[in-house]
Coordinates of C-alpha atoms in Angstrom, one line a residue:
M1 CA 51.9 93.3 123.2
I2 CA 54.7 96.3 123.2
P3 CA 53.2 99.6 123.6
I4 CA 53.9 101.9 120.0
V5 CA 55.2 104.2 122.5
I6 CA 57.9 101.8 123.5
L7 CA 58.1 100.8 120.5
F8 CA 58.9 104.4 118.3
L9 CA 60.7 105.3 121.5
I10 CA 63.3 102.0 121.0
L11 CA 63.0 103.0 117.2
I12 CA 64.5 106.5 118.2
F13 CA 67.2 105.6 120.7
L14 CA 68.3 103.2 117.9
T15 CA 69.2 105.3 114.6
V16 CA 70.6 107.7 117.5
Y17 CA 73.0 105.3 118.9
F18 CA 74.2 104.0 115.3
R19 CA 73.5 107.5 113.5
L20 CA 71.4 105.8 111.3
Y21 CA 69.8 109.4 110.5
L22 CA 73.1 109.1 109.0
F23 CA 70.9 108.0 105.5
V24 CA 69.1 111.6 105.0
F25 CA 72.5 113.3 104.5
P26 CA 74.9 111.2 102.1
K27 CA 77.1 113.5 101.2
N28 CA 78.2 114.1 105.1
R29 CA 78.3 110.5 105.7
L30 CA 81.6 109.7 106.0
I31 CA 82.9 105.5 107.2
I32 CA 86.6 105.5 108.0
L33 CA 87.8 102.0 108.4
M34 CA 90.6 99.9 110.4
Y35 CA 92.6 97.7 109.4
H36 CA 96.3 96.3 111.0
Q37 CA 98.0 93.1 108.8
I38 CA 97.3 90.2 106.0
E39 CA 98.2 87.3 105.0
K40 CA 96.9 84.3 103.4
E41 CA 94.8 82.9 106.0
S42 CA 93.5 85.2 109.7
H43 CA 93.8 83.7 112.7
E44 CA 93.8 87.3 114.3
D45 CA 91.4 89.5 115.1
L46 CA 94.4 92.3 113.4
T47 CA 94.9 89.6 111.1
V48 CA 92.7 89.7 108.1
S49 CA 93.3 87.4 104.8
F50 CA 94.0 88.0 101.6
K51 CA 90.6 86.6 100.1
N52 CA 88.5 88.0 102.6
L53 CA 89.8 91.7 101.9
E54 CA 89.7 91.4 98.4
Q55 CA 86.0 90.1 98.6
Q56 CA 85.6 93.3 100.8
F57 CA 87.0 95.6 98.4
E58 CA 84.9 94.0 95.2
Y59 CA 82.2 94.7 97.6
L60 CA 83.4 98.4 98.0
N61 CA 83.8 98.5 93.9
K62 CA 79.9 97.2 93.3
K63 CA 78.4 99.8 95.5
N64 CA 80.4 102.7 94.2
Y65 CA 82.0 103.8 97.4
T66 CA 84.9 106.4 96.7
S67 CA 87.9 105.8 99.0
K68 CA 89.5 109.2 99.6
F69 CA 93.0 110.0 101.5
F70 CA 92.6 112.8 104.6
S71 CA 94.2 115.2 102.5
E72 CA 90.8 115.3 99.9
L73 CA 88.1 115.3 103.0
N74 CA 86.7 119.1 101.3
T75 CA 85.9 117.1 98.6
L76 CA 83.4 114.4 100.3
G77 CA 80.3 112.6 97.5
K78 CA 77.8 110.1 99.0
K79 CA 79.8 107.5 99.9
S80 CA 82.9 108.6 100.7
I81 CA 85.0 106.3 102.7
I82 CA 88.5 105.9 104.2
L83 CA 90.7 102.9 104.6
T84 CA 93.9 103.0 107.0
F85 CA 96.3 100.2 107.7
D86 CA 98.3 100.6 111.2
D87 CA 101.6 100.3 112.0
G88 CA 103.5 99.6 108.6
Y89 CA 103.9 95.7 108.3
K90 CA 105.7 94.3 105.2
N91 CA 102.0 92.6 104.6
N92 CA 100.9 95.5 103.6
L93 CA 103.2 96.3 100.8
D94 CA 102.9 92.7 99.4
Y95 CA 99.1 92.3 99.2
L96 CA 97.7 95.9 99.5
P97 CA 99.3 97.9 96.0
S98 CA 97.4 95.4 93.2
L99 CA 94.1 94.6 95.2
L100 CA 93.9 99.1 95.6
E101 CA 94.4 99.4 91.9
K102 CA 92.6 96.5 90.7
Y103 CA 89.2 97.6 93.1
D104 CA 90.2 101.8 91.7
L105 CA 91.2 102.8 95.9
K106 CA 92.9 104.8 98.0
A107 CA 94.6 103.6 101.5
T108 CA 96.3 105.5 104.7
I109 CA 99.0 104.2 106.0
F110 CA 99.9 105.3 109.4
I111 CA 103.5 105.3 110.4
P112 CA 105.2 104.8 114.1
T113 CA 108.3 105.4 112.6
K114 CA 109.8 103.1 116.3
F115 CA 108.5 100.5 114.8
I116 CA 110.1 101.0 111.5
Q117 CA 113.8 101.8 112.7
K118 CA 113.9 98.9 115.5
G119 CA 110.7 95.9 114.5
Y120 CA 108.1 95.2 116.4
K121 CA 108.0 91.8 118.0
D122 CA 108.7 89.7 115.2
Y123 CA 106.6 91.5 112.3
P124 CA 108.1 91.9 109.2
M125 CA 107.9 95.9 108.5
M126 CA 108.2 98.1 105.7
S127 CA 111.8 99.8 105.7
F128 CA 111.5 103.7 105.1
E129 CA 112.7 102.9 101.2
D130 CA 109.2 100.5 100.7
I131 CA 107.4 103.8 102.1
R132 CA 108.8 105.7 99.4
S133 CA 108.2 103.2 96.9
L134 CA 103.7 103.3 97.4
N135 CA 102.3 105.0 95.0
K136 CA 101.4 107.5 95.8
K137 CA 97.9 107.3 93.7
H138 CA 97.1 104.6 96.2
F139 CA 98.2 105.3 98.4
E140 CA 99.1 108.4 102.2
I141 CA 101.0 108.0 104.7
A142 CA 99.9 109.9 108.4
L143 CA 101.2 110.0 111.7
H144 CA 100.7 107.2 114.2
S145 CA 103.5 108.1 117.0
H146 CA 106.9 107.1 117.1
N147 CA 107.3 104.8 120.5
H148 CA 103.9 103.3 119.4
Q149 CA 102.5 104.7 123.8
N150 CA 99.3 104.9 125.4
F151 CA 98.7 108.1 125.0
R152 CA 96.5 108.1 128.2
D153 CA 100.2 106.8 130.1
I154 CA 101.9 109.6 129.1
S155 CA 101.7 113.3 129.4
A156 CA 101.2 115.6 127.4
D157 CA 104.8 117.5 126.8
S158 CA 105.4 113.7 126.7
I159 CA 102.8 113.4 123.1
K160 CA 104.6 116.1 121.9
T161 CA 108.0 115.0 121.6
D162 CA 107.1 111.9 120.3
L163 CA 105.0 113.7 117.4
E164 CA 107.4 115.9 116.5
T165 CA 110.2 113.0 116.9
N166 CA 107.1 111.0 114.4
M167 CA 107.4 113.6 112.1
Q168 CA 111.4 114.8 111.6
I169 CA 112.5 111.3 111.5
L170 CA 109.2 111.2 107.9
N171 CA 110.9 114.7 107.1
N172 CA 114.2 113.5 107.0
E173 CA 113.1 109.9 105.7
G174 CA 112.0 112.3 101.9
I175 CA 108.4 110.6 103.1
N176 CA 105.2 113.2 102.5
Y177 CA 103.0 112.2 104.7
S178 CA 99.2 114.2 105.6
K179 CA 99.4 115.5 109.2
V180 CA 96.7 113.2 110.5
L181 CA 97.3 111.1 113.5
A182 CA 95.8 107.5 114.2
Y183 CA 96.7 107.6 118.3
P184 CA 98.3 104.5 119.5
Y185 CA 95.5 101.5 120.5
G186 CA 93.3 104.2 119.4
K187 CA 93.0 105.6 123.2
Y188 CA 93.4 109.5 124.4
P189 CA 92.8 110.1 127.8
K190 CA 89.0 110.8 129.3
K191 CA 89.0 113.3 130.8
T192 CA 88.0 116.7 129.8
V193 CA 91.4 119.3 131.4
E194 CA 94.0 116.3 130.1
K195 CA 92.7 115.6 126.7
K196 CA 92.1 120.0 125.4
K197 CA 96.0 119.4 126.6
I198 CA 95.9 116.6 123.7
F199 CA 94.0 119.0 121.9
S200 CA 96.2 122.1 122.2
V201 CA 99.2 119.7 121.2
L202 CA 97.8 118.5 118.2
K203 CA 96.2 122.1 116.8
N204 CA 100.4 123.0 117.5
L205 CA 101.4 121.1 115.6
G206 CA 99.5 121.3 112.9
I207 CA 97.7 118.3 113.0
E208 CA 94.2 118.5 111.2
F209 CA 92.8 115.0 112.0
A210 CA 92.9 112.5 114.4
V211 CA 91.3 108.8 114.9
R212 CA 90.3 107.0 117.8
I213 CA 88.5 103.6 116.8
G214 CA 84.6 104.1 118.7
N215 CA 83.5 102.0 116.4
K216 CA 80.9 104.5 114.6
V217 CA 80.3 106.0 111.2
N218 CA 81.8 109.8 111.0
Y219 CA 78.9 113.3 110.6
F220 CA 81.6 114.7 108.9
P221 CA 82.6 117.9 109.4
I222 CA 82.7 117.7 112.5
N223 CA 83.5 120.2 115.4
Q224 CA 85.5 117.9 117.4
P225 CA 88.1 117.1 114.3
Y226 CA 90.1 115.6 116.9
E227 CA 87.7 112.4 117.3
L228 CA 86.8 110.8 114.2
C229 CA 85.9 107.6 114.9
R230 CA 86.6 104.2 113.1
I231 CA 85.0 100.7 112.4
D232 CA 88.0 98.0 113.1
I233 CA 87.6 95.0 111.0
K234 CA 88.2 91.9 112.3
G235 CA 90.4 89.1 110.5
K236 CA 87.1 86.5 111.3
D237 CA 84.7 88.8 110.1
S238 CA 82.5 87.5 107.3
L239 CA 81.3 89.9 103.4
L240 CA 77.9 90.0 105.7
K241 CA 79.5 91.2 109.2
F242 CA 81.5 93.8 106.9
K243 CA 79.1 94.8 105.1
L244 CA 76.8 95.7 108.4
K245 CA 79.5 97.7 109.7
L246 CA 79.2 100.0 106.9
I247 CA 75.6 100.3 108.3
F248 CA 76.3 100.3 111.8
G249 CA 79.9 100.9 112.6
R250 CA 79.3 98.4 115.6
L251 CA 77.5 95.5 116.1
K252 CA 77.0 95.5 119.6
L253 CA 74.7 97.3 122.2
F254 CA 77.6 98.1 124.4

C-alpha cells in the first residue's frame, strides 16, 4: 500500500499543478479558451467542427458561464470565460455570429493584419470590411502582430515595429480593438533578460494583456499581465474532454 503521506503529497502536487485550488476563489478563476478555424467537419487540430463547437457553447450556456471581453476584466464573476479565435479566418464569420447570438456568448478575434492584407496559405480570410461588420455586442478585436513571426526569433525592436504596424493598420481601417496581444505561435523568449525587453515594449505601447498557450486556468488579477494562459481546444476534442479542460486546463502531466 502507498503510505498516506505519499498520497497526501501527490494530492498537493496535483492540486497545485492543475491549479485546482482556484475553485476556492471562484471569482478569481479565469478561463481563456483558444480556437482557430471552424468547419462543418474537422480533420485537424486547429479546426473545430460546427457540431462540436455548438455542443461546447451549449454546455457553457447551460452551466451559466459568463463570457467576457478582455475589456471587461474588471467585472469578473464566478464563472468567467473568454473565448478567443486566432487569425481572422473567413469561416469564423460564416459560423460564429449565429452561435454567439444563440447562446448569448462573446468572442475575441486576434488579427494578424498581414494575413488580412495578403492572405495566409490557401485559407480564405476575412476582409477588413468583414471585420468592421462584426456585431460589437458579440465580438471584440485584438492584436496578433502584423507579420505573425515567432517572437523568439526576432529582436525587441522588430517586435515594437511589427506591433506598431499591426495597430496602425487597424486604426487606418477604422477598426476598434482592445490593446490585448496573442503571441504568434503562443511564444515569447524564455530567457529573463529578453522576456523583460519584450514586456517593456508591450507596456510602452499601452498593451494591457498578452496571452500565450500554457493550458492552465488563470488566477486573476495576476502580477504579470503579459503571461495569461489559454487552453487549447483541439478539433477532435470530445465534449467530455472539453469539460475536463474547463476544470484542469491541461490533461497531461508532462
